Tab-separated table of C-alpha atoms and ligand atoms in Angstrom:
chain	number	residue	atom	x	y	z
T	148	MET	CA	117.517	153.004	49.292
T	149	ASN	CA	118.609	151.839	45.850
T	150	THR	CA	116.873	149.092	43.894
T	151	ILE	CA	119.520	146.462	44.460
T	152	SER	CA	119.427	146.601	48.236
T	153	LEU	CA	115.628	146.675	48.076
T	154	ARG	CA	115.575	143.560	45.954
T	155	VAL	CA	118.012	141.772	48.233
T	156	ARG	CA	115.990	142.676	51.291
T	157	ASP	CA	112.823	141.587	49.619
T	158	ARG	CA	114.238	138.228	48.660
T	159	ALA	CA	115.619	137.669	52.133
T	160	MET	CA	112.247	138.417	53.654
T	161	ARG	CA	110.492	135.943	51.452
T	162	ARG	CA	112.676	133.007	52.411
T	163	ILE	CA	110.971	130.104	54.116
T	164	ILE	CA	113.306	127.895	56.104
T	165	LEU	CA	112.488	124.791	58.002
T	166	HIS	CA	114.532	123.254	60.835
T	167	VAL	CA	113.963	119.620	61.710
T	168	ASP	CA	115.269	118.177	64.982
T	169	MET	CA	114.559	114.599	66.033
T	170	ASP	CA	113.126	114.147	69.534
T	171	SER	CA	115.442	112.556	72.145
T	172	PHE	CA	117.078	110.918	69.163
T	173	PHE	CA	119.265	108.080	70.538
T	174	SER	CA	116.770	107.099	73.223
T	175	ALA	CA	113.810	107.287	70.819
T	176	ILE	CA	115.598	104.816	68.535
T	177	GLU	CA	116.262	102.496	71.487
T	178	MET	CA	112.597	102.703	72.477
T	179	ARG	CA	111.579	101.881	68.925
T	180	GLU	CA	113.885	98.840	68.922
T	181	HIS	CA	112.765	97.769	72.403
T	182	PRO	CA	109.043	98.560	72.715
T	183	GLU	CA	109.044	97.374	76.339
T	184	LEU	CA	110.988	100.563	77.177
T	185	ARG	CA	108.220	102.850	75.987
T	186	GLY	CA	106.987	105.300	78.605
T	187	LEU	CA	109.974	104.596	80.859
T	188	PRO	CA	112.893	106.807	81.814
T	189	VAL	CA	115.629	105.700	79.388
T	190	VAL	CA	119.191	106.992	79.527
T	191	VAL	CA	121.664	106.385	76.714
T	192	GLY	CA	125.341	106.957	77.419
T	193	GLY	CA	128.829	105.511	77.776
T	194	SER	CA	128.653	101.779	77.905
T	195	GLY	CA	125.510	101.798	80.018
T	196	VAL	CA	125.287	101.310	83.762
T	197	GLU	CA	125.735	97.919	85.287
T	198	ALA	CA	125.221	97.085	88.939
T	199	GLY	CA	125.164	100.806	89.715
T	200	LYS	CA	128.641	101.267	88.240
T	201	ALA	CA	128.542	104.237	85.919
T	202	ARG	CA	131.326	105.567	83.775
T	203	GLY	CA	131.056	108.253	81.128
T	204	VAL	CA	128.381	110.804	80.372
T	205	VAL	CA	124.767	110.850	79.286
T	206	SER	CA	124.437	111.166	75.493
T	207	THR	CA	120.731	111.764	75.763
T	208	CYS	CA	117.687	110.504	77.618
T	209	SER	CA	113.966	110.083	77.085
T	210	TYR	CA	111.553	112.854	78.041
T	211	GLU	CA	110.427	110.660	80.955
T	212	ALA	CA	114.019	110.680	82.277
T	213	ARG	CA	114.272	114.459	81.812
T	214	LYS	CA	111.587	114.863	84.498
T	215	TYR	CA	114.190	113.634	87.005
T	216	GLY	CA	116.584	116.393	85.951
T	217	ILE	CA	118.746	114.145	83.766
T	218	HIS	CA	120.203	115.733	80.611
T	219	SER	CA	122.866	115.332	77.912
T	220	ALA	CA	126.511	115.633	79.054
T	221	MET	CA	125.663	114.890	82.712
T	222	ALA	CA	127.870	112.262	84.398
T	223	LEU	CA	126.154	108.870	84.236
T	224	SER	CA	126.862	108.437	87.941
T	225	GLN	CA	124.810	111.541	88.684
T	226	ALA	CA	122.026	110.374	86.373
T	227	TYR	CA	122.008	107.087	88.267
T	228	ARG	CA	121.692	108.910	91.583
T	229	LEU	CA	118.792	110.981	90.232
T	230	CYS	CA	116.908	107.954	88.933
T	231	PRO	CA	118.315	104.526	89.781
T	232	ASP	CA	115.284	102.853	88.219
T	233	ALA	CA	115.911	104.329	84.776
T	234	LYS	CA	116.946	101.955	82.000
T	235	PHE	CA	120.595	102.675	81.215
T	236	LEU	CA	121.679	101.689	77.728
T	237	PRO	CA	125.050	101.824	76.007
T	238	VAL	CA	125.560	103.970	72.907
T	239	ASN	CA	124.940	102.032	69.711
T	240	MET	CA	126.349	104.600	67.323
T	241	ASP	CA	126.252	102.387	64.213
T	242	LEU	CA	122.512	102.007	64.557
T	243	TYR	CA	121.917	105.735	65.161
T	244	ARG	CA	124.065	106.655	62.154
T	245	ARG	CA	122.082	104.322	59.926
T	246	VAL	CA	118.770	105.745	61.095
T	247	SER	CA	120.126	109.268	60.699
T	248	ALA	CA	121.195	108.569	57.093
T	249	GLU	CA	117.700	107.255	56.323
T	250	ILE	CA	116.071	110.337	57.801
T	251	MET	CA	118.399	112.666	55.901
T	252	ASP	CA	117.548	110.807	52.694
T	253	ILE	CA	113.861	111.437	53.383
T	254	LEU	CA	114.513	115.126	54.065
T	255	ARG	CA	116.530	115.538	50.874
T	256	THR	CA	113.436	114.596	48.872
T	257	TYR	CA	111.682	117.679	50.289
T	258	SER	CA	114.331	120.148	49.150
T	259	ASP	CA	117.687	119.865	47.453
T	260	LYS	CA	118.668	122.922	49.442
T	261	MET	CA	119.185	120.847	52.543
T	262	GLU	CA	121.903	121.270	55.153
T	263	GLN	CA	122.490	118.615	57.750
T	264	VAL	CA	123.870	120.220	60.898
T	265	SER	CA	124.228	117.269	63.220
T	266	ILE	CA	123.274	113.632	63.483
T	267	ASP	CA	119.631	114.513	64.098
T	268	GLU	CA	118.972	117.953	62.666
T	269	ALA	CA	118.830	119.686	59.323
T	270	PHE	CA	117.767	122.908	57.657
T	271	LEU	CA	115.696	122.921	54.482
T	272	ASP	CA	115.157	125.993	52.359
T	273	ILE	CA	111.626	125.476	51.043
T	274	THR	CA	111.165	128.929	49.507
T	275	ALA	CA	110.745	127.414	46.061
T	276	LYS	CA	108.355	124.720	47.312
T	277	VAL	CA	105.605	126.683	49.014
T	278	ARG	CA	103.793	129.945	48.383
T	279	ASP	CA	102.993	131.054	51.922
T	280	TRP	CA	103.110	130.140	55.611
T	281	THR	CA	99.954	128.043	55.401
T	282	GLU	CA	101.472	125.877	52.709
T	283	ALA	CA	104.702	125.748	54.695
T	284	ARG	CA	102.805	124.303	57.655
T	285	VAL	CA	101.215	121.631	55.482
T	286	TYR	CA	104.644	120.842	54.005
T	287	ALA	CA	106.136	120.453	57.488
T	288	GLU	CA	103.236	118.204	58.530
T	289	ARG	CA	103.926	115.974	55.545
T	290	ILE	CA	107.572	115.652	56.556
T	291	LYS	CA	106.627	114.750	60.120
T	292	GLU	CA	104.140	112.209	58.847
T	293	GLU	CA	106.616	110.532	56.497
T	294	ILE	CA	109.253	110.245	59.218
T	295	ARG	CA	106.671	108.849	61.601
T	296	ALA	CA	105.412	106.326	59.055
T	297	LYS	CA	108.779	105.183	57.719
T	298	GLU	CA	110.949	105.464	60.821
T	299	ARG	CA	108.423	105.309	63.646
T	300	LEU	CA	110.090	108.326	65.220
T	301	THR	CA	108.912	111.825	66.030
T	302	CYS	CA	110.626	115.099	65.284
T	303	SER	CA	110.010	118.753	65.988
T	304	ILE	CA	109.966	121.316	63.227
T	305	GLY	CA	110.370	125.079	63.242
T	306	VAL	CA	109.529	127.201	60.209
T	307	ALA	CA	110.655	130.818	59.840
T	308	SER	CA	112.309	133.179	57.411
T	309	SER	CA	115.782	132.731	58.902
T	310	LYS	CA	117.798	129.712	59.999
T	311	MET	CA	118.274	130.752	63.601
T	312	VAL	CA	114.621	131.589	64.170
T	313	ALA	CA	113.625	128.268	62.576
T	314	LYS	CA	116.003	126.507	64.961
T	315	ILE	CA	114.667	128.329	68.002
T	316	ALA	CA	111.142	127.500	66.791
T	317	SER	CA	111.842	123.769	66.448
T	318	ASP	CA	112.925	123.745	70.072
T	319	PHE	CA	109.894	125.765	71.190
T	320	ASN	CA	107.380	122.969	71.464
T	321	LYS	CA	109.292	119.717	71.838
T	322	PRO	CA	108.629	116.796	71.508
T	323	ASP	CA	106.559	116.233	68.362
T	324	GLY	CA	106.130	119.974	67.871
T	325	LEU	CA	105.508	122.191	64.893
T	326	THR	CA	105.994	125.924	65.249
T	327	VAL	CA	105.520	128.268	62.309
T	328	VAL	CA	106.867	131.761	62.923
T	329	GLU	CA	105.432	134.396	60.668
T	330	HIS	CA	106.493	137.372	62.757
T	331	ALA	CA	109.941	136.697	64.144
T	332	ARG	CA	110.285	139.745	66.380
T	333	GLU	CA	106.991	139.076	68.150
T	334	PHE	CA	107.739	135.397	68.548
T	335	LEU	CA	111.193	136.043	69.993
T	336	ALA	CA	110.371	139.040	72.185
T	337	GLU	CA	109.613	137.240	75.455
T	338	LEU	CA	112.073	134.370	75.087
T	339	PRO	CA	115.177	134.414	77.278
T	340	VAL	CA	118.413	135.269	75.450
T	341	ARG	CA	119.661	131.786	76.329
T	342	SER	CA	117.216	130.343	73.768
T	343	ILE	CA	119.539	131.617	71.035
T	344	PRO	CA	121.936	128.827	70.073
T	345	GLY	CA	125.463	130.000	70.782
T	346	VAL	CA	124.478	132.141	73.758
T	347	GLY	CA	126.243	130.417	76.618
T	348	PRO	CA	126.640	131.437	80.255
T	349	LYS	CA	129.350	133.983	79.435
T	350	THR	CA	127.382	135.933	76.818
T	351	GLU	CA	124.290	135.646	78.981
T	352	MET	CA	126.193	137.269	81.829
T	353	VAL	CA	127.489	140.129	79.677
T	354	LEU	CA	123.950	140.771	78.410
T	355	LYS	CA	122.534	140.602	81.911
T	356	GLN	CA	125.007	143.252	83.033
T	357	MET	CA	123.597	145.399	80.233
T	358	GLY	CA	120.082	144.779	81.585
T	359	ILE	CA	119.182	142.413	78.744
T	360	THR	CA	117.531	139.110	79.612
T	361	ARG	CA	114.876	138.738	76.882
T	362	ILE	CA	115.397	138.606	73.136
T	363	GLY	CA	113.010	141.541	72.654
T	364	GLN	CA	115.336	143.766	74.699
T	365	LEU	CA	118.265	142.557	72.620
T	366	ALA	CA	116.403	143.485	69.434
T	367	SER	CA	115.916	147.076	70.520
T	368	THR	CA	119.405	147.653	71.925
T	369	ASP	CA	121.758	149.877	69.945
T	370	VAL	CA	123.776	147.511	67.764
T	371	GLN	CA	126.967	149.552	68.307
T	372	LEU	CA	126.645	149.044	72.029
T	373	LEU	CA	126.324	145.290	71.520
T	374	VAL	CA	129.383	145.281	69.275
T	375	SER	CA	131.398	147.228	71.828
T	376	ARG	CA	130.668	144.573	74.454
T	377	LEU	CA	130.554	141.379	72.396
T	378	GLY	CA	132.432	142.094	69.170
T	379	LYS	CA	131.144	140.540	65.960
T	380	HIS	CA	128.946	138.144	67.928
T	381	GLY	CA	127.007	141.183	69.177
T	382	GLU	CA	126.100	142.165	65.640
T	383	GLN	CA	125.050	138.624	64.814
T	384	LEU	CA	122.876	138.442	67.935
T	385	TYR	CA	121.247	141.733	67.001
T	386	ARG	CA	120.315	140.358	63.594
T	387	ILE	CA	118.990	137.101	65.011
T	388	ALA	CA	116.909	139.001	67.578
T	389	ASN	CA	115.396	141.129	64.819
T	390	GLY	CA	114.740	138.162	62.564
T	391	THR	CA	117.004	139.636	59.901
T	392	ASP	CA	119.759	137.042	59.967
T	393	GLU	CA	120.392	136.100	56.360
T	394	SER	CA	122.662	133.050	56.644
T	395	GLU	CA	121.997	130.713	53.771
T	396	VAL	CA	121.142	127.046	53.915
T	397	VAL	CA	124.308	125.493	52.495
T	398	PRO	CA	123.911	122.002	51.040
T	399	GLU	CA	126.765	119.661	51.987
T	400	ARG	CA	128.048	119.392	48.469
T	401	ASP	CA	128.718	123.153	48.503
T	402	ARG	CA	130.314	123.237	51.916
T	403	LYS	CA	133.915	124.379	52.020
T	404	SER	CA	134.593	124.034	55.718
T	405	LEU	CA	132.935	123.440	59.039
T	406	SER	CA	133.943	124.897	62.380
T	407	ARG	CA	133.020	125.143	66.024
T	408	GLU	CA	134.379	127.585	68.559
T	409	ARG	CA	133.778	128.638	72.121
T	410	THR	CA	134.670	131.483	74.420
T	411	LEU	CA	136.032	130.124	77.682
T	412	MET	CA	134.469	130.985	81.013
T	413	ASP	CA	137.909	132.095	82.254
T	414	ASP	CA	140.950	132.926	80.136
T	415	THR	CA	143.522	130.189	80.618
T	416	ASP	CA	146.929	128.877	79.545
T	417	ASP	CA	146.451	125.516	81.267
T	418	MET	CA	147.181	122.970	78.536
T	419	GLU	CA	145.058	120.218	80.073
T	420	THR	CA	142.008	122.500	80.082
T	421	LEU	CA	142.686	123.717	76.554
T	422	GLU	CA	143.112	120.180	75.258
T	423	ARG	CA	139.810	119.224	76.851
T	424	HIS	CA	138.095	122.145	75.099
T	425	VAL	CA	139.499	121.311	71.661
T	426	GLU	CA	138.572	117.667	72.167
T	427	GLU	CA	134.996	118.615	72.997
T	428	LEU	CA	134.878	120.917	69.978
T	429	ALA	CA	136.267	118.090	67.847
T	430	GLU	CA	133.456	115.871	69.124
T	431	GLU	CA	130.815	118.477	68.261
T	432	LEU	CA	132.368	118.960	64.861
T	433	HIS	CA	132.533	115.253	64.261
T	434	ARG	CA	128.830	114.927	65.055
T	435	ALA	CA	128.103	117.683	62.537
T	436	LEU	CA	130.370	116.214	59.870
T	437	LYS	CA	128.210	113.199	59.234
T	438	CYS	CA	128.854	112.107	55.665
T	439	LEU	CA	131.707	114.532	55.066
T	440	VAL	CA	135.382	113.593	55.174
T	441	PHE	CA	138.177	116.096	55.702
T	442	LYS	CA	141.818	116.670	54.878
T	443	THR	CA	142.660	119.843	56.775
T	444	VAL	CA	142.271	120.549	60.472
T	445	THR	CA	142.770	124.051	61.871
T	446	VAL	CA	142.848	125.229	65.448
T	447	LYS	CA	142.203	128.878	66.145
T	448	VAL	CA	142.844	130.725	69.381
T	449	LYS	CA	142.127	134.223	70.521
T	450	TYR	CA	144.506	135.321	73.253
T	451	SER	CA	143.488	137.574	76.150
T	452	ASP	CA	144.781	140.571	74.199
T	453	PHE	CA	142.392	139.596	71.325
T	454	ARG	CA	145.245	138.493	69.055
T	455	VAL	CA	143.954	135.714	66.793
T	456	VAL	CA	146.288	132.923	65.692
T	457	THR	CA	145.500	129.803	63.664
T	458	ARG	CA	147.492	126.661	62.945
T	459	SER	CA	146.607	124.005	60.400
T	460	LYS	CA	147.594	120.546	59.395
T	461	THR	CA	146.694	118.981	56.060
T	462	LEU	CA	146.631	115.211	55.712
T	463	LYS	CA	147.570	113.297	52.578
T	464	THR	CA	144.242	111.482	52.381
T	465	PHE	CA	140.670	112.091	53.504
T	466	HIS	CA	139.785	111.134	57.052
T	467	SER	CA	136.533	110.901	58.955
T	468	ASP	CA	137.350	109.431	62.334
T	469	LEU	CA	137.051	111.265	65.615
T	470	ASP	CA	140.355	110.002	67.029
T	471	THR	CA	142.353	111.519	64.176
T	472	LEU	CA	140.502	114.789	64.516
T	473	LYS	CA	141.062	114.933	68.277
T	474	GLN	CA	144.695	113.983	68.021
T	475	ILE	CA	145.501	116.673	65.455
T	476	ALA	CA	143.515	119.277	67.372
T	477	ARG	CA	145.528	118.454	70.527
T	478	GLU	CA	148.776	118.565	68.582
T	479	LEU	CA	147.953	121.999	67.170
T	480	ILE	CA	146.771	123.575	70.416
T	481	ARG	CA	149.998	122.440	72.115
T	482	GLN	CA	151.921	124.490	69.566
T	483	MET	CA	149.989	127.581	70.575
T	484	ARG	CA	150.869	127.770	74.239
T	485	GLY	CA	152.366	130.976	75.542
T	486	ALA	CA	149.757	133.427	76.683
T	487	LYS	CA	146.318	133.152	78.224
T	488	ILE	CA	143.595	132.177	75.803
T	489	ARG	CA	139.988	133.447	75.789
T	490	LEU	CA	138.572	131.571	72.787
T	491	VAL	CA	139.355	128.304	71.018
T	492	GLY	CA	138.002	126.968	67.751
T	493	VAL	CA	138.435	123.886	65.593
T	494	ARG	CA	137.790	123.850	61.852
T	495	VAL	CA	137.915	121.144	59.212
T	496	ALA	CA	138.331	121.976	55.532
T	497	ARG	CA	139.050	120.378	52.155
T	498	LEU	CA	135.874	118.441	52.570
T	499	ALA	CA	134.420	115.722	50.410
T	500	MET	CA	131.225	113.796	50.700
T	501	LEU	CA	131.005	110.050	51.193
T	502	ASP	CA	128.700	108.519	48.641
T	503	ARG	CA	125.454	106.896	49.736
T	504	ARG	CA	126.816	103.386	50.084
T	505	GLN	CA	129.856	104.523	52.056
T	506	ARG	CA	127.557	106.652	54.195
T	507	ARG	CA	125.511	103.675	55.252
T	508	LEU	CA	128.645	101.768	56.167
T	509	ALA	CA	130.181	104.707	58.013
J	1430	TTP	P1	119.928	116.765	70.525
J	1430	TTP	O1	119.067	117.025	69.345
J	1430	TTP	O2	120.581	117.927	71.198
J	1430	TTP	O3	119.105	116.023	71.658
J	1430	TTP	P2	117.981	114.912	71.518
J	1430	TTP	O4	117.610	114.665	70.102
J	1430	TTP	O5	118.414	113.719	72.266
J	1430	TTP	O6	116.789	115.552	72.306
J	1430	TTP	P3	115.817	116.750	71.862
J	1430	TTP	O7	114.452	116.155	71.814
J	1430	TTP	O8	115.968	117.779	72.915
J	1430	TTP	O9	116.289	117.218	70.513
J	1430	TTP	O10	121.085	115.754	70.130
J	1430	TTP	C1	120.887	114.716	69.196
J	1430	TTP	C2	121.653	113.487	69.626
J	1430	TTP	O11	123.043	113.782	69.731
J	1430	TTP	C3	121.228	112.947	70.972
J	1430	TTP	O12	120.126	112.042	70.863
J	1430	TTP	C4	122.483	112.291	71.466
J	1430	TTP	C5	123.610	113.059	70.811
J	1430	TTP	N1	124.228	113.968	71.797
J	1430	TTP	C6	125.329	113.512	72.516
J	1430	TTP	O13	125.802	112.392	72.314
J	1430	TTP	N2	125.875	114.331	73.458
J	1430	TTP	C7	125.389	115.596	73.732
J	1430	TTP	O14	125.905	116.300	74.608
J	1430	TTP	C8	124.241	116.044	72.970
J	1430	TTP	C9	123.651	117.398	73.243
J	1430	TTP	C10	123.706	115.205	72.037
J	1431	MG	MG1	117.204	116.250	68.799
């Protein structure tokens, strides 16, 4: 091995990355604002539930409500059937956005290499801030403490040498958890493959057919075999499983584009279904956008024969609203009808960041 690749490997191995994810974010904020709700099953979604009439879906719910089987994206009517005594609250997005901006401002003081990935989660590269895993733990404890003191909210933190492992680690011991992963392979070995973000039912099924259910098995599978079954995603999964994923923490100011995509359970050319998928992707993307505004929207499809086609639209001015994003995404996917589609994606580009004041108003 030559010196350059050695140096690169060495640097990658020394990275210390922290993933912060707020606990039951929307409902925790509601419980903070309404202390009488503490300890109760609280469900936040749609415009709430009145007189048993539920419309819309659950955005999130408290850990007490999760014991009844309620979870994000479930129909509110079903949540109501599972626990009629839960407190059902409407979504107060303005409040959650404000709290989120405050938390992100706190996190930015811990590392300027900070990447917000959704309304309640962020990666921080703290390689330059700590010398070893022990110091990293102390650093993470300080972050938790500051958020608790200033926001009266709890979060869970994962620390590892790659982004994905840090993310899996933050989810490992929720709520109010702190998981430091020194040896990624050992930590991941027994976890189900579904713990890897991005592994949905379809990938899980393909892996299961290959006899792979745990991440440890994934790590020791021949990477070529994974690629032959799952394409590029297979290679990425292999790296994640081995703790060698080297994706960088990209601060917002350096971000060029942001995208979300999904492989469909069944290939389809049904426009209603496809529009629903791009709308959901637009929603995910919009949540991740936070203080970024965009000018270009692109929809990508992969047809059943693996042909990839993209279509874009560039607006004259910057936009940030979900309706615009959804509308353009629908417009673009309609232009791509023709053959059955196996994967859809939505991307926004030509990004700019709202300044602090605008962010708080957003
Ligand atoms: P998550 O971090 O996925 O969930 P959470 O913070 O509520 O709970 P956890 O303790 O498991 O992290 O999402 C953050 C917020 O995003 C969540 O509070 C509400 C919102 N959200 C939706 O509106 N719809 C969804 O489907 C999901 C997953 C989240
Ligand atoms: Mg969360």
